Every structure is written in structure tokens, then in C-alpha cells.
mmCIF file of C-alpha atoms in Angstrom:
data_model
loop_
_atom_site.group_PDB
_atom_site.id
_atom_site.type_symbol
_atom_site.label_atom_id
_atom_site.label_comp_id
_atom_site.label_asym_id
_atom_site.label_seq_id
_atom_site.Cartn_x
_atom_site.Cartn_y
_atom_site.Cartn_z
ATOM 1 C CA UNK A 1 0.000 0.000 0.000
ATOM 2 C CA UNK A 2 2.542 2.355 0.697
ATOM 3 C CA UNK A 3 4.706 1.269 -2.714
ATOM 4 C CA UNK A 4 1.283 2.306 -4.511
ATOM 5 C CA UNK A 5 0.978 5.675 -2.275
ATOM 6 C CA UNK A 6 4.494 6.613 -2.899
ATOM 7 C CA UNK A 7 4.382 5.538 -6.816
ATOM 8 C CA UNK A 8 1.458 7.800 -7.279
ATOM 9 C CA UNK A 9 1.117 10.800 -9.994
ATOM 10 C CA UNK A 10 0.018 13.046 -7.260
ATOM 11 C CA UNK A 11 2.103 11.836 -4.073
ATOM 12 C CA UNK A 12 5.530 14.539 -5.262
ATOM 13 C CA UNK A 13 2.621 17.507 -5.545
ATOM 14 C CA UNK A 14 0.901 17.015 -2.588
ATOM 15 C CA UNK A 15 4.306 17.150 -0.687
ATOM 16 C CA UNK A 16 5.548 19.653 -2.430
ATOM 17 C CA UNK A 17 2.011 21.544 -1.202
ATOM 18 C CA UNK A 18 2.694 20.571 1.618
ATOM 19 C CA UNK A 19 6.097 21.644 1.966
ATOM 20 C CA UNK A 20 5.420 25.247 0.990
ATOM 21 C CA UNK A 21 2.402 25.045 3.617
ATOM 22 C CA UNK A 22 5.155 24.069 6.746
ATOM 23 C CA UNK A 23 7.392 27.470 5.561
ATOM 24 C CA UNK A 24 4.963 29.789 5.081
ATOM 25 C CA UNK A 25 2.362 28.840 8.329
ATOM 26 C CA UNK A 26 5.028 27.314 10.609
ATOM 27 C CA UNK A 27 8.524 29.129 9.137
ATOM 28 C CA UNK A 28 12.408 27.915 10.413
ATOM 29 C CA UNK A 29 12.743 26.512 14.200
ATOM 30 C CA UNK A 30 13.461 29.930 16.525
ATOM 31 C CA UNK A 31 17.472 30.124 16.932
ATOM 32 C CA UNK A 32 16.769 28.805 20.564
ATOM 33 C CA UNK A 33 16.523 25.230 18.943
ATOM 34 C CA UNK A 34 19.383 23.305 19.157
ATOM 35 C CA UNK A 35 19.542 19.649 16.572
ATOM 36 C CA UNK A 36 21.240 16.701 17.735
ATOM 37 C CA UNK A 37 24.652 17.066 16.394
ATOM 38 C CA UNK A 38 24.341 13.384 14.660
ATOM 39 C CA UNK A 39 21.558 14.537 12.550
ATOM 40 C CA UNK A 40 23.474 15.653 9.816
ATOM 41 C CA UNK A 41 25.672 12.524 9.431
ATOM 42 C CA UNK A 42 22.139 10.468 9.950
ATOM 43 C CA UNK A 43 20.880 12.339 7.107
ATOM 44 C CA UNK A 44 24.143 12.097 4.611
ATOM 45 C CA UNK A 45 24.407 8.456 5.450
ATOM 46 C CA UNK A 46 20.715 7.534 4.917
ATOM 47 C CA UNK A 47 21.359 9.819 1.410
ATOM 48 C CA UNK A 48 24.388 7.515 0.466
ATOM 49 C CA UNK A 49 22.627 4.372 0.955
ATOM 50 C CA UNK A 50 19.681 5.421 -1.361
ATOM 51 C CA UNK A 51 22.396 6.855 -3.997
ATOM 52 C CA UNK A 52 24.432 3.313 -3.661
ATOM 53 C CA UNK A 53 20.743 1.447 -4.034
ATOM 54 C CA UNK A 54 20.212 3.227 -6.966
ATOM 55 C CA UNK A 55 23.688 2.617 -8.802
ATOM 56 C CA UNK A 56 23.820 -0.647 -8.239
ATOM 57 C CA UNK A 57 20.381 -1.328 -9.407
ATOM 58 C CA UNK A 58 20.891 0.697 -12.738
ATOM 59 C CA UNK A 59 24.618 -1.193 -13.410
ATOM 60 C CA UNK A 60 23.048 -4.767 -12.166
ATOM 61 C CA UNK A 61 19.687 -4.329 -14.678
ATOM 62 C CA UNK A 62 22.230 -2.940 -17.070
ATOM 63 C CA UNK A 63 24.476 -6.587 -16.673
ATOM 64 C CA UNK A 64 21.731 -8.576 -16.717
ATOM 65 C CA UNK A 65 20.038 -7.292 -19.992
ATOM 66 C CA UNK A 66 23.642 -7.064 -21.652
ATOM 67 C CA UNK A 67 23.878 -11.213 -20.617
ATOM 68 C CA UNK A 68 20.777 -11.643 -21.721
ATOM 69 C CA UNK A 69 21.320 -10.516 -25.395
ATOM 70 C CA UNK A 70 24.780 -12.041 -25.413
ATOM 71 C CA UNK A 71 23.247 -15.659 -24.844
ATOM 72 C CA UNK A 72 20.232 -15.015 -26.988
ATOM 73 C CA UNK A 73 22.313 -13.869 -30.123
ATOM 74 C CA UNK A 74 24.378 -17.260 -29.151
ATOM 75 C CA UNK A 75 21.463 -19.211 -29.521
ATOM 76 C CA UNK A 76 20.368 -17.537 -32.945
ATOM 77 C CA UNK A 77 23.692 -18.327 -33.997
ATOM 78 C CA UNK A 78 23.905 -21.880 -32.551
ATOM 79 C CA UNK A 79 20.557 -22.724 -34.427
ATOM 80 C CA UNK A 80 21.503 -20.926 -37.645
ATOM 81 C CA UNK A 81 24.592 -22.909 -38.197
ATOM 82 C CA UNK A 82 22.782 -26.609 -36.949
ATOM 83 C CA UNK A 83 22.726 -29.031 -39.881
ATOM 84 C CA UNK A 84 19.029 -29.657 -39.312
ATOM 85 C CA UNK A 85 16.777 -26.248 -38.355
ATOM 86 C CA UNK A 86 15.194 -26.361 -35.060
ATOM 87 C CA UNK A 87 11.717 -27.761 -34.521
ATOM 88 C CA UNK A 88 10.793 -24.986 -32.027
ATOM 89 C CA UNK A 89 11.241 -21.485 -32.539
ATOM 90 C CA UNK A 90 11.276 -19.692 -29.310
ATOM 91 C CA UNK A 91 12.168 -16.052 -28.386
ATOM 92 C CA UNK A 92 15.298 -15.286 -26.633
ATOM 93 C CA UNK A 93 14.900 -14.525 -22.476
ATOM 94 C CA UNK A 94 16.654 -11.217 -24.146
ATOM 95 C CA UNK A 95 14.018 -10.614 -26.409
ATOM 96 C CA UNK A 96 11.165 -11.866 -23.476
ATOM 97 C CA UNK A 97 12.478 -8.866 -21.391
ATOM 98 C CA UNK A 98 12.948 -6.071 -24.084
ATOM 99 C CA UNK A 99 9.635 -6.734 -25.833
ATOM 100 C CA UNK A 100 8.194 -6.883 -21.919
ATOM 101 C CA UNK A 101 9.527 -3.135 -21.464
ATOM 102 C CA UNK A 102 8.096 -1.789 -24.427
ATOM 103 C CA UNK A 103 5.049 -2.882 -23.867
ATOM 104 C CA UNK A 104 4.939 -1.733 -20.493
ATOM 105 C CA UNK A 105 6.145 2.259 -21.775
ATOM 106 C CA UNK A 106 2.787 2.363 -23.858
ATOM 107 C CA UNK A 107 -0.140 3.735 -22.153
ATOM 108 C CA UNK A 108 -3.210 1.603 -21.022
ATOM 109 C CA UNK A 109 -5.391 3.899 -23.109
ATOM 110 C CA UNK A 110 -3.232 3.456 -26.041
ATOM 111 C CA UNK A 111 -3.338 -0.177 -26.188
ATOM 112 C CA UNK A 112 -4.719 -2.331 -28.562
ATOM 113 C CA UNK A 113 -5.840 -5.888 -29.392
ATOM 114 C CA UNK A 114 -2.805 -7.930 -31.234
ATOM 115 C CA UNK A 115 -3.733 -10.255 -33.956
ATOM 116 C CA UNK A 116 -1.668 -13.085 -35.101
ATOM 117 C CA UNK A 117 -1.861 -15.734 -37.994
ATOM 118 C CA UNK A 118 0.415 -18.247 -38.011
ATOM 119 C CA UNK A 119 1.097 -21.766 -39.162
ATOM 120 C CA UNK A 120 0.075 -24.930 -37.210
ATOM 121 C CA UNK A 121 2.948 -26.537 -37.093
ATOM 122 C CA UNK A 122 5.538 -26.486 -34.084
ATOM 123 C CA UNK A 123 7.808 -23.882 -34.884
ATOM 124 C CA UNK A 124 5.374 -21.417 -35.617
ATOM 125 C CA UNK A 125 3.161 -21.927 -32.811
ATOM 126 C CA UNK A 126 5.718 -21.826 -29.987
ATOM 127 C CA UNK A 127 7.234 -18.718 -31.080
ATOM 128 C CA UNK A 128 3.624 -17.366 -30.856
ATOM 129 C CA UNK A 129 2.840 -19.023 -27.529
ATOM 130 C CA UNK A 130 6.018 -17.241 -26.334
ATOM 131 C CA UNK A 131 4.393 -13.901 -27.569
ATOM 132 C CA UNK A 132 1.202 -14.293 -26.400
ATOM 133 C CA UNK A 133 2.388 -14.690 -22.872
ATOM 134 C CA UNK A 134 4.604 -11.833 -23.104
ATOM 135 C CA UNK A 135 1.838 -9.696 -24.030
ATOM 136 C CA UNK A 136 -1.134 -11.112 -21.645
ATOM 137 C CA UNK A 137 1.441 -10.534 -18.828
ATOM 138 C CA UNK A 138 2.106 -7.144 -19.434
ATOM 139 C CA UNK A 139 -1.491 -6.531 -19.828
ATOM 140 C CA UNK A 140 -2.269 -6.727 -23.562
ATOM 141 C CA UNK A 141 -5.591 -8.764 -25.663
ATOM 142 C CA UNK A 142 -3.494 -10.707 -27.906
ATOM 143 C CA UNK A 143 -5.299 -13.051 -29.884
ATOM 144 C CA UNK A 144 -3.795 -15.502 -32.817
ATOM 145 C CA UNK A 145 -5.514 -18.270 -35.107
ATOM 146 C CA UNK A 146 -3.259 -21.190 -36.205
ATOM 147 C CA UNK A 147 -5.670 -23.810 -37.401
ATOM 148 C CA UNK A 148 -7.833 -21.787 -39.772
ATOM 149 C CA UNK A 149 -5.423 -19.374 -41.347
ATOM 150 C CA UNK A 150 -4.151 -18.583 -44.968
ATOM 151 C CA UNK A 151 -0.735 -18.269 -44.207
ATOM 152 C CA UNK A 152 1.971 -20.090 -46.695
ATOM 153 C CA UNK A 153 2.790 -23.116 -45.775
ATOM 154 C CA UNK A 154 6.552 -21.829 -47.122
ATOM 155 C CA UNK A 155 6.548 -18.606 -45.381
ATOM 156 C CA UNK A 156 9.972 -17.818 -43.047
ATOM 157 C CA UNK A 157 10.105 -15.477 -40.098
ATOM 158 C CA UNK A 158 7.642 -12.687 -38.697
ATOM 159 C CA UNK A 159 6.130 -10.297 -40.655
ATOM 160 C CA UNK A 160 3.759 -7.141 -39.717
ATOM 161 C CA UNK A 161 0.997 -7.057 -42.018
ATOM 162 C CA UNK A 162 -1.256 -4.020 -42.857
ATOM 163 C CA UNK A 163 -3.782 -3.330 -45.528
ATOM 164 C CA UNK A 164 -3.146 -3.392 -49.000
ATOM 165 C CA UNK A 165 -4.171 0.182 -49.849
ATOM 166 C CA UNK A 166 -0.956 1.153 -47.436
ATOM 167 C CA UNK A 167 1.861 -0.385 -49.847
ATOM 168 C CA UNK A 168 4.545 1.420 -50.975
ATOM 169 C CA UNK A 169 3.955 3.899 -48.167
ATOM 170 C CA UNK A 170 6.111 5.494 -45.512
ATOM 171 C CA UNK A 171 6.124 4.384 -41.974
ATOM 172 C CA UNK A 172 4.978 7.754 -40.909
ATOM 173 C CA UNK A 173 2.135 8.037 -43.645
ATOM 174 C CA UNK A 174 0.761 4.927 -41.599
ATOM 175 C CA UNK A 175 -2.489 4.488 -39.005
ATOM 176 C CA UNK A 176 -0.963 4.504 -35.435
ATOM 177 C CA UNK A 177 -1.383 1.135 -34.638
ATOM 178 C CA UNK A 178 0.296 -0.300 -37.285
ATOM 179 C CA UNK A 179 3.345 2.183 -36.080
ATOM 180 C CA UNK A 180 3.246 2.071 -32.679
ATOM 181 C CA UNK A 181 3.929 -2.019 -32.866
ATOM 182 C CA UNK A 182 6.685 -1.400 -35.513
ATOM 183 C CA UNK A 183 8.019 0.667 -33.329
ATOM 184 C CA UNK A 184 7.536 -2.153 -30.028
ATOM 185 C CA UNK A 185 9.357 -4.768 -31.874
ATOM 186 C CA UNK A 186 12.101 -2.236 -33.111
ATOM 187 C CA UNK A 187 12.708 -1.306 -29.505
ATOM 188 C CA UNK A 188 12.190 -5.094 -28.605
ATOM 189 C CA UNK A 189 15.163 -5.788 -31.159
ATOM 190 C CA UNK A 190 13.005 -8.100 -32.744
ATOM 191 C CA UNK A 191 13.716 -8.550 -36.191
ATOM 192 C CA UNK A 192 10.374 -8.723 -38.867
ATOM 193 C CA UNK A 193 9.631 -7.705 -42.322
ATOM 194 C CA UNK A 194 6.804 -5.603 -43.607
ATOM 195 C CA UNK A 195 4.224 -6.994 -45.909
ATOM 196 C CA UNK A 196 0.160 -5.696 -46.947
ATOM 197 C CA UNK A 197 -2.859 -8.166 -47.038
ATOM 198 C CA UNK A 198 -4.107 -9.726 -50.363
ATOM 199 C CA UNK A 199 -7.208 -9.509 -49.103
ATOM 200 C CA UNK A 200 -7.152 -5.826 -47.748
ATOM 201 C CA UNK A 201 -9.506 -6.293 -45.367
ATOM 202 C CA UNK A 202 -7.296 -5.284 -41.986
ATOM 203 C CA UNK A 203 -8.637 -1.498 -42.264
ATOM 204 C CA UNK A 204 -6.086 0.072 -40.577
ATOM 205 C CA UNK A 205 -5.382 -2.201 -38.209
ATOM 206 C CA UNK A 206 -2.209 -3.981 -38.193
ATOM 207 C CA UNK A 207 -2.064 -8.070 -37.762
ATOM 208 C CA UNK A 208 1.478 -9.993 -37.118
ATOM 209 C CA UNK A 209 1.980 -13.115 -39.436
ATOM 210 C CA UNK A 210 4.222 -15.858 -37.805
ATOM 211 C CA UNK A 211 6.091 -18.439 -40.626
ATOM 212 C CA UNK A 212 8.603 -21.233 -40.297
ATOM 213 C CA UNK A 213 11.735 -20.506 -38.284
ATOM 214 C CA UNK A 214 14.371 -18.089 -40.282
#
């Protein structure tokens, strides 16, 4: 409770309201006060723990997303160069996290239902599971048809898919759905290709097409 106080869009106002309140009604002690001579060190030791917490928090999230992208461009690798392509495709723990972020810097209001079409076969349906829970956890309608789809039975990789009428067409001449989860998997370093619907019947919304593993 007090996490959710304290994380609050109005909790740094209201003390700052409060704050000019305590000078202006109540003013500086009278000179006759005398502090506790330990206050001071209290109160620059207490500021040096907070400053260390905060360091070491940015430089340990910092190691642990730098590991994280290390081991998942050692898997890409590792499965690129295997004789025989991998059954599954999955995303990296690197790309789990990053796409997680992004997600989380867009605005409830903003948000959007994700559609996905992919193939029924393994490959394409795990990497989907995999983005279907990173989506649902961070709060997203995500919602993807496997069995009933059109998609190309020779199709490779992820693709983002908007209308036909939008081909040939800038990024920025585009609906803002379509470029607001361009820009989520650019920031998610998760690498698609851009295509437009034969049928051209998305509208302007945008719909992510999963194929065989690239």
C-alpha cells in the first residue's frame, strides 16, 4: 500500500504543497533550537545508501540485460549454423524482457488488441505461444488463429501485415497502430519484415503473421 501511495502521480505535488504550507504557516525553528549534532551525518548516510541502491540497481539491470542478449544472439547463432533447423522457434529470455519493457512504456489507453496468424505446425506456434504470454502478462488482448489461417505453408520469419491500400507507403504516412507495434518490436530488437494483405480487409489495423523458423 505504501509502494502504490508513494508511486502515485500526485504523491511529489501534494508534498511539495505541503512543503510550501510548513514554511509559510510554521517558518524555520526559533534560533533557541538546538539539533542533535548526529543529525546531519544520519541524514548524509541515509542519502548515500539510497544513492548506492540506486547505482547498483541501474549497473546490475544494465548486466543482466547485456547477458541476456549475449546468450540469446548465441542461440540464434547456434541454431543458424545446426545441420538440421530447429523444430521450435522460441524467443530469446533477451528478447522476453525487451519486448516486456516496451510494452509496459505504452499507455493503457493506447493499447490495442494484437492479432496473429500463423502456421500450425511447431515452430510457428511456440514462437507465438512465447508472444502471447509476453503480451497477456504485461497486460495486452493478444489473440492468434493457427488452425484456420491462410498463411503459406513456405513462409519464413515474422512479418507485420497491414492493408493493402498502405503499400509502398512510408512508416509515418501509416495508421498509429500499425506504427506504434513497428516501433515495439524495433525497440524489442526483434527482427520482422513488412508486408500488406491480399485480401485488404485489416482497415487500418495492423495483424502480425508468424512463418517457419528463419
Amino acid at each position: 500500500m505504501i509502494a502504490s501511495v508513494i508511486g502515485s502521480v500526485y504523491f511529489g505535488p501534494i508534498v511539495g504543497i505541503l512543503a510550501a504550507a510548513y514554511i509559510v504557516l510554521i517558518g524555520e525553528p526559533k534560533k533557541s533550537t538546538q539539533r542533535h549534532h548526529w543529525w546531519p551525518y544520519i541524514g548524509w548516510s541515509v542519502f548515500g545508501i539510497l544513492l548506492t541502491v540506486v547505482v547498483v540497481t541501474g549497473i546490475v539491470g544494465y548486466v543482466e540485460m547485456y547477458i541476456e542478449q549475449e546468450v540469446g544472439g548465441r542461440d540464434e547463432a547456434i541454431q543458424k549454423q545446426s545441420a538440421v533447423r530447429p523444430v521450435f522457434w522460441h524467443l530469446t529470455d533477451f528478447e522476453k524482457t525487451s519486448l516486456g519493457y516496451a510494452l509496459d512504456q505504452v499507455p493503457e489507453k493506447e493499447r490495442f488488441p494484437i492479432q496473429v496468424r500463423c502456421l500450425p505446425d511447431a515452430g510457428s506456434r511456440t514462437y507465438v505461444e512465447d508472444l502471447a504470454k509476453v503480451f497477456i502478462d504485461h497486460h495486452w488482448k493478444f489473440t492468434a488463429n493457427c488452425l484456420f489461417s491462410d498463411v503459406r505453408p513456405d513462409l519464413v520469419g515474422l512479418y507485420l501485415v497491414v492493408a493493402k491500400k498502405f503499400g509502398g507507403k512510408n512508416v509515418q504516412e501509416l495508421p498509429a497502430h500499425p506504427r506504434l507495434l513497428a516501433k515495439i518490436l524495433g525497440d524489442a530488437k526483434i527482427a520482422g519484415q513488412w508486408s500488406t494483405d491480399k485480401d485488404d480487409t485489416l482497415g487500418d489495423e495492423p495483424i502480425l503473421v508468424v512463418g517457419n523458423a528463419p
